[in-house]
Coordinates of C-alpha atoms in Angstrom, one line a residue:
Chain D
M227 CA -30.7 -5.3 9.7
A228 CA -29.5 -6.0 13.2
E229 CA -29.3 -9.7 12.7
N230 CA -28.3 -9.6 9.1
S231 CA -25.6 -12.3 8.9
D232 CA -24.8 -11.4 5.3
V233 CA -23.2 -8.2 6.3
W234 CA -19.6 -8.3 7.4
V235 CA -17.8 -5.3 8.8
V236 CA -14.0 -5.1 8.4
V237 CA -12.2 -2.9 10.9
P238 CA -8.5 -2.4 10.4
A239 CA -6.8 -1.4 13.7
F240 CA -3.4 -0.4 14.8
N241 CA -2.8 0.4 18.4
E242 CA -6.4 1.4 19.0
S243 CA -6.9 -0.2 22.4
T244 CA -8.5 2.9 23.9
A245 CA -11.1 3.4 21.2
I246 CA -11.8 0.0 19.7
G247 CA -13.9 -1.5 22.4
A248 CA -16.5 1.2 22.2
V249 CA -16.4 1.2 18.3
I250 CA -17.1 -2.6 18.3
S251 CA -19.8 -2.4 20.9
D252 CA -21.6 0.3 18.9
L253 CA -21.2 -1.7 15.7
R254 CA -22.7 -4.8 17.2
H255 CA -26.1 -3.0 17.3
F256 CA -26.0 -2.9 13.5
A257 CA -24.1 -6.0 12.4
S258 CA -23.3 -9.4 13.8
N259 CA -20.2 -10.2 11.9
I260 CA -17.3 -7.9 12.8
V261 CA -13.8 -8.7 11.8
V262 CA -11.0 -6.7 13.4
V263 CA -7.7 -6.9 11.6
D264 CA -5.1 -6.1 14.3
D265 CA -2.3 -4.8 12.2
G266 CA 0.6 -5.7 14.5
S267 CA -0.4 -3.6 17.4
I268 CA 1.8 -3.5 20.4
D269 CA -1.0 -2.6 22.8
E270 CA -4.2 -4.5 23.9
T271 CA -6.1 -3.8 20.7
A272 CA -6.7 -7.5 19.9
A273 CA -7.9 -8.3 23.4
A274 CA -10.2 -5.2 23.6
A275 CA -11.7 -6.1 20.2
E276 CA -12.3 -9.7 21.2
T277 CA -13.9 -8.8 24.5
A278 CA -16.2 -6.4 22.7
G279 CA -17.3 -9.3 20.5
A280 CA -15.4 -9.1 17.3
R281 CA -13.5 -11.8 15.5
V282 CA -9.8 -10.8 15.5
L283 CA -7.2 -11.5 12.8
R284 CA -3.7 -10.7 13.7
H285 CA -1.0 -9.4 11.4
V286 CA 2.2 -10.6 13.1
V287 CA 4.0 -7.4 11.9
N288 CA 2.5 -4.1 10.9
R289 CA 1.7 -4.0 7.2
G290 CA -0.4 -0.8 6.9
Q291 CA -4.1 -0.1 6.5
G292 CA -4.4 -1.2 2.9
A293 CA -3.0 -4.6 3.7
A294 CA -5.2 -5.0 6.8
L295 CA -8.3 -4.1 4.7
Q296 CA -7.4 -6.7 2.1
T297 CA -6.9 -9.4 4.8
G298 CA -10.3 -8.6 6.3
I299 CA -12.0 -8.6 2.9
E300 CA -10.5 -12.0 1.9
Y301 CA -11.4 -13.5 5.3
S302 CA -15.0 -12.2 5.0
L303 CA -15.4 -13.5 1.5
S304 CA -14.2 -16.9 2.5
H305 CA -16.8 -17.0 5.2
G306 CA -19.6 -16.3 2.8
A307 CA -20.1 -12.5 3.3
R308 CA -22.6 -11.1 0.8
I309 CA -21.9 -7.5 1.8
I310 CA -18.6 -6.1 3.2
V311 CA -18.4 -2.8 5.0
T312 CA -15.1 -1.2 5.9
F313 CA -15.1 0.9 9.0
D314 CA -12.3 2.9 10.8
S315 CA -11.3 1.8 14.3
D316 CA -10.7 5.2 15.8
G317 CA -14.3 6.2 16.4
Q318 CA -14.5 8.7 13.5
H319 CA -17.4 6.9 11.8
S320 CA -20.9 6.5 13.1
P321 CA -22.3 2.9 13.2
A322 CA -25.7 4.4 12.6
D323 CA -24.6 5.1 9.0
L324 CA -24.4 1.4 8.3
P325 CA -28.0 1.0 7.2
I326 CA -27.7 4.0 4.9
L327 CA -24.5 2.6 3.5
V328 CA -25.8 -0.9 2.7
A329 CA -29.2 0.2 1.4
P330 CA -28.1 0.8 -2.2
L331 CA -26.5 -2.7 -2.2
L332 CA -29.6 -4.4 -0.9
E333 CA -31.8 -2.5 -3.4
G334 CA -29.5 -3.6 -6.2
K335 CA -28.7 0.0 -7.2
A336 CA -25.0 -0.3 -6.8
D337 CA -22.1 -2.7 -6.1
I338 CA -20.0 -0.2 -4.3
V339 CA -21.1 2.4 -1.9
L340 CA -18.8 5.1 -0.7
G341 CA -19.4 7.2 2.3
S342 CA -18.9 11.0 1.8
R343 CA -18.3 13.4 4.6
F344 CA -18.8 16.2 2.1
L345 CA -22.3 15.1 1.2
G346 CA -22.9 14.4 4.9
S347 CA -21.4 16.2 7.8
A348 CA -18.1 16.4 9.6
D349 CA -17.8 17.8 13.1
R350 CA -14.9 20.0 13.8
M351 CA -12.9 19.2 10.7
P352 CA -9.7 21.2 10.8
A353 CA -9.6 23.8 8.0
L354 CA -6.3 22.5 6.6
R355 CA -7.7 19.0 6.5
R356 CA -10.7 20.2 4.6
V357 CA -8.5 21.8 1.9
L358 CA -6.2 18.8 1.7
L359 CA -9.1 16.4 1.3
R360 CA -10.5 18.6 -1.5
I361 CA -7.2 18.4 -3.3
A362 CA -7.1 14.7 -2.8
V363 CA -10.6 14.4 -4.4
F364 CA -9.4 16.5 -7.3
F365 CA -6.4 14.3 -7.7
T366 CA -8.5 11.1 -7.5
R367 CA -11.0 12.4 -10.1
L368 CA -8.2 13.3 -12.3
M369 CA -6.5 9.9 -12.0
S370 CA -9.4 7.5 -11.8
G371 CA -12.2 9.5 -13.5
L372 CA -14.6 8.7 -10.8
K373 CA -17.1 11.4 -10.0
I374 CA -17.0 11.5 -6.2
T375 CA -16.9 14.0 -3.5
D376 CA -14.7 12.2 -0.9
A377 CA -11.9 9.9 -1.9
H378 CA -10.3 9.2 1.5
N379 CA -13.2 8.1 3.6
G380 CA -12.7 4.7 5.2
L381 CA -16.4 4.0 5.4
R382 CA -17.4 2.0 2.3
A383 CA -19.6 -1.0 1.4
F384 CA -19.0 -3.6 -1.3
S385 CA -21.2 -6.3 -2.7
R386 CA -19.6 -9.7 -2.8
R387 CA -19.0 -9.3 -6.5
A388 CA -17.2 -6.0 -6.0
A389 CA -15.2 -7.2 -3.1
S390 CA -14.0 -10.3 -5.1
M391 CA -12.8 -8.0 -7.8
I392 CA -10.8 -5.7 -5.6
H393 CA -7.2 -6.5 -4.7
I394 CA -5.6 -3.8 -2.6
Q395 CA -1.9 -4.0 -3.3
L396 CA -0.7 -0.8 -1.8
D397 CA -0.1 -1.6 1.8
R398 CA -0.2 1.8 3.3
M399 CA -2.4 4.8 2.9
A400 CA -2.1 5.2 -0.9
H401 CA -4.6 2.3 -1.1
A402 CA -7.5 4.8 -1.1
S403 CA -6.5 6.1 -4.6
E404 CA -5.7 2.6 -5.7
L405 CA -9.1 1.4 -4.7
M406 CA -10.7 4.2 -6.8
D407 CA -8.7 3.1 -9.8
Q408 CA -9.9 -0.5 -9.3
I409 CA -13.6 0.6 -8.9
R410 CA -13.4 2.4 -12.2
R411 CA -11.7 -0.5 -13.9
S412 CA -14.2 -3.0 -12.5
G413 CA -16.9 -1.0 -14.3
L414 CA -19.3 -1.9 -11.5
P415 CA -22.0 0.7 -10.5
Y416 CA -21.0 2.8 -7.5
T417 CA -22.7 5.5 -5.6
E418 CA -21.9 7.9 -2.7
V419 CA -24.1 8.3 0.4
P420 CA -23.8 11.1 3.0
V421 CA -22.1 9.9 6.2
H422 CA -21.1 11.6 9.4
V423 CA -17.5 11.9 10.4
R424 CA -16.4 13.1 13.8
Y425 CA -13.1 14.6 14.4
T426 CA -12.2 14.1 18.0
Q427 CA -9.0 15.1 19.7
Y428 CA -8.1 11.4 19.7
S429 CA -8.8 10.7 16.0
R430 CA -6.8 13.8 15.1
E431 CA -3.8 12.6 17.1
K432 CA -4.1 9.1 15.7
G433 CA -4.9 10.0 12.2
Q434 CA -2.8 10.9 9.2
R435 CA -0.6 13.9 9.6
T436 CA -1.1 16.5 6.9
V437 CA 2.6 16.2 5.8
H438 CA 2.0 12.6 4.9
A439 CA -0.1 13.6 1.9
L440 CA 3.0 13.8 -0.4
R441 CA 4.3 10.5 0.7
I442 CA 0.9 9.0 -0.1
A443 CA 0.9 10.5 -3.5
F444 CA 4.4 9.1 -4.1
D445 CA 3.5 5.6 -3.0
Y446 CA 0.5 5.7 -5.3
F447 CA 2.6 6.6 -8.4
I448 CA 5.3 4.1 -7.5
G449 CA 2.6 1.5 -7.1
K450 CA 1.5 2.1 -10.7
W451 CA 5.0 0.9 -11.8
V452 CA 5.4 -2.1 -9.5
R453 CA 3.2 -4.9 -10.4
Chain W
M18 CA 52.5 0.3 -14.1
T19 CA 51.1 2.8 -11.6
T20 CA 50.3 1.9 -8.0
F21 CA 46.6 2.3 -8.8
Q22 CA 46.9 -0.1 -11.8
S23 CA 48.7 -2.7 -9.7
I24 CA 45.9 -2.7 -7.1
G25 CA 42.9 -2.1 -9.4
L26 CA 43.7 -4.6 -12.1
P27 CA 44.2 -7.7 -9.9
L28 CA 41.1 -6.7 -7.9
L29 CA 39.0 -6.6 -11.1
A30 CA 40.5 -9.9 -12.3
L31 CA 39.4 -11.4 -9.0
L32 CA 35.9 -10.0 -9.4
A33 CA 35.7 -11.4 -12.9
L34 CA 36.8 -14.8 -11.7
I35 CA 34.2 -14.8 -9.0
T36 CA 31.6 -13.8 -11.5
V37 CA 32.6 -16.7 -13.9
V38 CA 32.5 -19.2 -11.0
A39 CA 29.1 -17.9 -9.9
M40 CA 27.9 -18.3 -13.5
V41 CA 29.3 -21.9 -13.8
R42 CA 27.6 -22.8 -10.5
H43 CA 24.3 -21.2 -11.7
S44 CA 24.1 -19.0 -8.6
I45 CA 23.6 -16.1 -11.0
N46 CA 22.0 -16.3 -14.4
A47 CA 23.9 -15.9 -17.6
R48 CA 22.5 -12.4 -18.4
A49 CA 23.5 -11.0 -15.1
G50 CA 26.8 -12.7 -15.3
F51 CA 27.7 -11.2 -18.7
G52 CA 26.4 -7.8 -17.5
W53 CA 28.8 -7.8 -14.6
L54 CA 31.7 -9.1 -16.7
A55 CA 31.1 -6.2 -19.1
V56 CA 31.3 -3.8 -16.2
W57 CA 34.6 -5.4 -14.9
I58 CA 36.1 -5.4 -18.4
A59 CA 35.2 -1.8 -19.0
A60 CA 36.6 -0.8 -15.6
A61 CA 39.9 -2.7 -16.3
T62 CA 40.2 -1.1 -19.7
A63 CA 39.8 2.4 -18.3
I64 CA 42.4 1.7 -15.6
A65 CA 44.9 0.0 -17.9
R66 CA 44.6 2.5 -20.8
P67 CA 43.2 5.8 -19.4
S68 CA 43.7 7.4 -22.8
I69 CA 40.8 5.3 -24.1
T70 CA 38.4 7.1 -21.7
I71 CA 39.5 10.4 -23.2
T72 CA 38.8 9.3 -26.7
V73 CA 35.4 8.0 -25.8
A74 CA 34.7 11.2 -23.7
H75 CA 35.5 13.4 -26.7
A76 CA 33.3 11.3 -28.9
L77 CA 30.4 11.9 -26.5
G78 CA 31.1 15.6 -26.2
I79 CA 32.6 15.4 -22.7
G80 CA 35.9 17.2 -22.0
R81 CA 37.8 14.9 -19.8
G82 CA 38.0 11.1 -19.5
A83 CA 37.7 11.3 -15.7
D84 CA 34.3 13.2 -16.1
L85 CA 33.1 10.4 -18.4
V86 CA 33.9 7.8 -15.7
L87 CA 32.2 9.9 -13.0
Y88 CA 29.0 10.4 -15.1
C89 CA 28.9 6.7 -15.9
A90 CA 29.3 5.8 -12.3
I91 CA 26.6 8.1 -11.1
L92 CA 24.2 7.0 -13.8
G93 CA 24.9 3.4 -13.1
M94 CA 24.3 3.8 -9.4
L95 CA 21.0 5.6 -10.0
I96 CA 19.8 2.9 -12.3
G97 CA 20.9 0.3 -9.8
F98 CA 19.0 2.1 -6.9
F99 CA 15.9 2.3 -9.1
F100 CA 15.9 -1.5 -9.7
I101 CA 16.7 -2.2 -6.1
Y102 CA 13.8 0.0 -5.0
I103 CA 11.4 -1.8 -7.4
R104 CA 12.6 -5.2 -6.0
F105 CA 12.2 -3.9 -2.5
K106 CA 8.6 -2.9 -3.1
R107 CA 7.9 -6.3 -4.6
L108 CA 9.4 -8.0 -1.6
D109 CA 7.2 -5.8 0.6
R110 CA 4.2 -7.2 -1.1
E111 CA 5.4 -10.7 -0.7
I112 CA 5.8 -10.1 3.0
T113 CA 2.2 -8.8 3.2
K114 CA 1.0 -12.0 1.5
V115 CA 2.8 -14.1 4.1
V116 CA 1.5 -12.0 7.0
R117 CA -2.1 -12.2 5.6
H118 CA -1.8 -16.0 5.1
I119 CA -0.7 -16.4 8.8
A120 CA -3.5 -14.1 10.0
I121 CA -6.2 -15.9 8.2
H122 CA -5.0 -19.4 8.9
Q123 CA -4.2 -18.8 12.6
S124 CA -7.8 -17.5 13.2
E125 CA -9.2 -20.6 11.4
R126 CA -7.3 -22.9 13.7
G127 CA -8.5 -21.0 16.7
D128 CA -12.2 -21.2 15.7

């Protein structure tokens, strides 16, 4: 699938100049269309991504990961993407998981494929993070009714049909739960595949702090009210 | 007339006048205008005839007129904050739409 021009990879990035170059270079072995959405970075993220061979869209001000994903998805759709993969910019995900992720879409078995670190593997996941993610999964199952094992994994794949139906409105991190609601409401078939997540020193420093979980839950509930 | 009444009542009269002018010029809609007028009239009544607040307070099971005014003020502010928060969130989304539009269109001009 190296030259598969139907597959578009959307990479939201905020101040990731140190990691993004390597992430894009690795991704290019598996996909030709890579869209980096630079979410108002103040470092050289955009330049690093462009040098590595990605198309770069720039948010003039930081709007959050949910907003960046939606921008990348809309752009990819308007350029004829048949399959859209979302991929984190901090090097947590493994580009080698891409073929596994898009396989159910190509085989017509699902419209949405979610990567799960709990079905797959996660290197050096901090114990507290493991507990928190389990709680988040419980919360998501409760709210959306989706039977999934990992709600907050940025590695996902959507068919064109699914991507067109999804409108991420929650700009910041609560979009993950919002997305699950929309998947359920769309009624489209979804599946989970095992993926590998790597917790590096860098990703831990850059990633979500544990205390932000409450804020995310709050945003999610407020989001249910504001339409 | 107490000192507070002689400051408060003209101030509220001025606010009511501004509200009416704003309504006439259509810078606020009629519903909001009448809502604010009601607030100014209620405040003026409470300042001019404090005994009325006591009557209303007793009717609602509150001991003192001043407590009634305090509770109403706090409740009003909380409701106000809530609506401002909702509006703020909505504005946030509008900003995102603008930022997205710029991002996509700038890249297309660059292609």
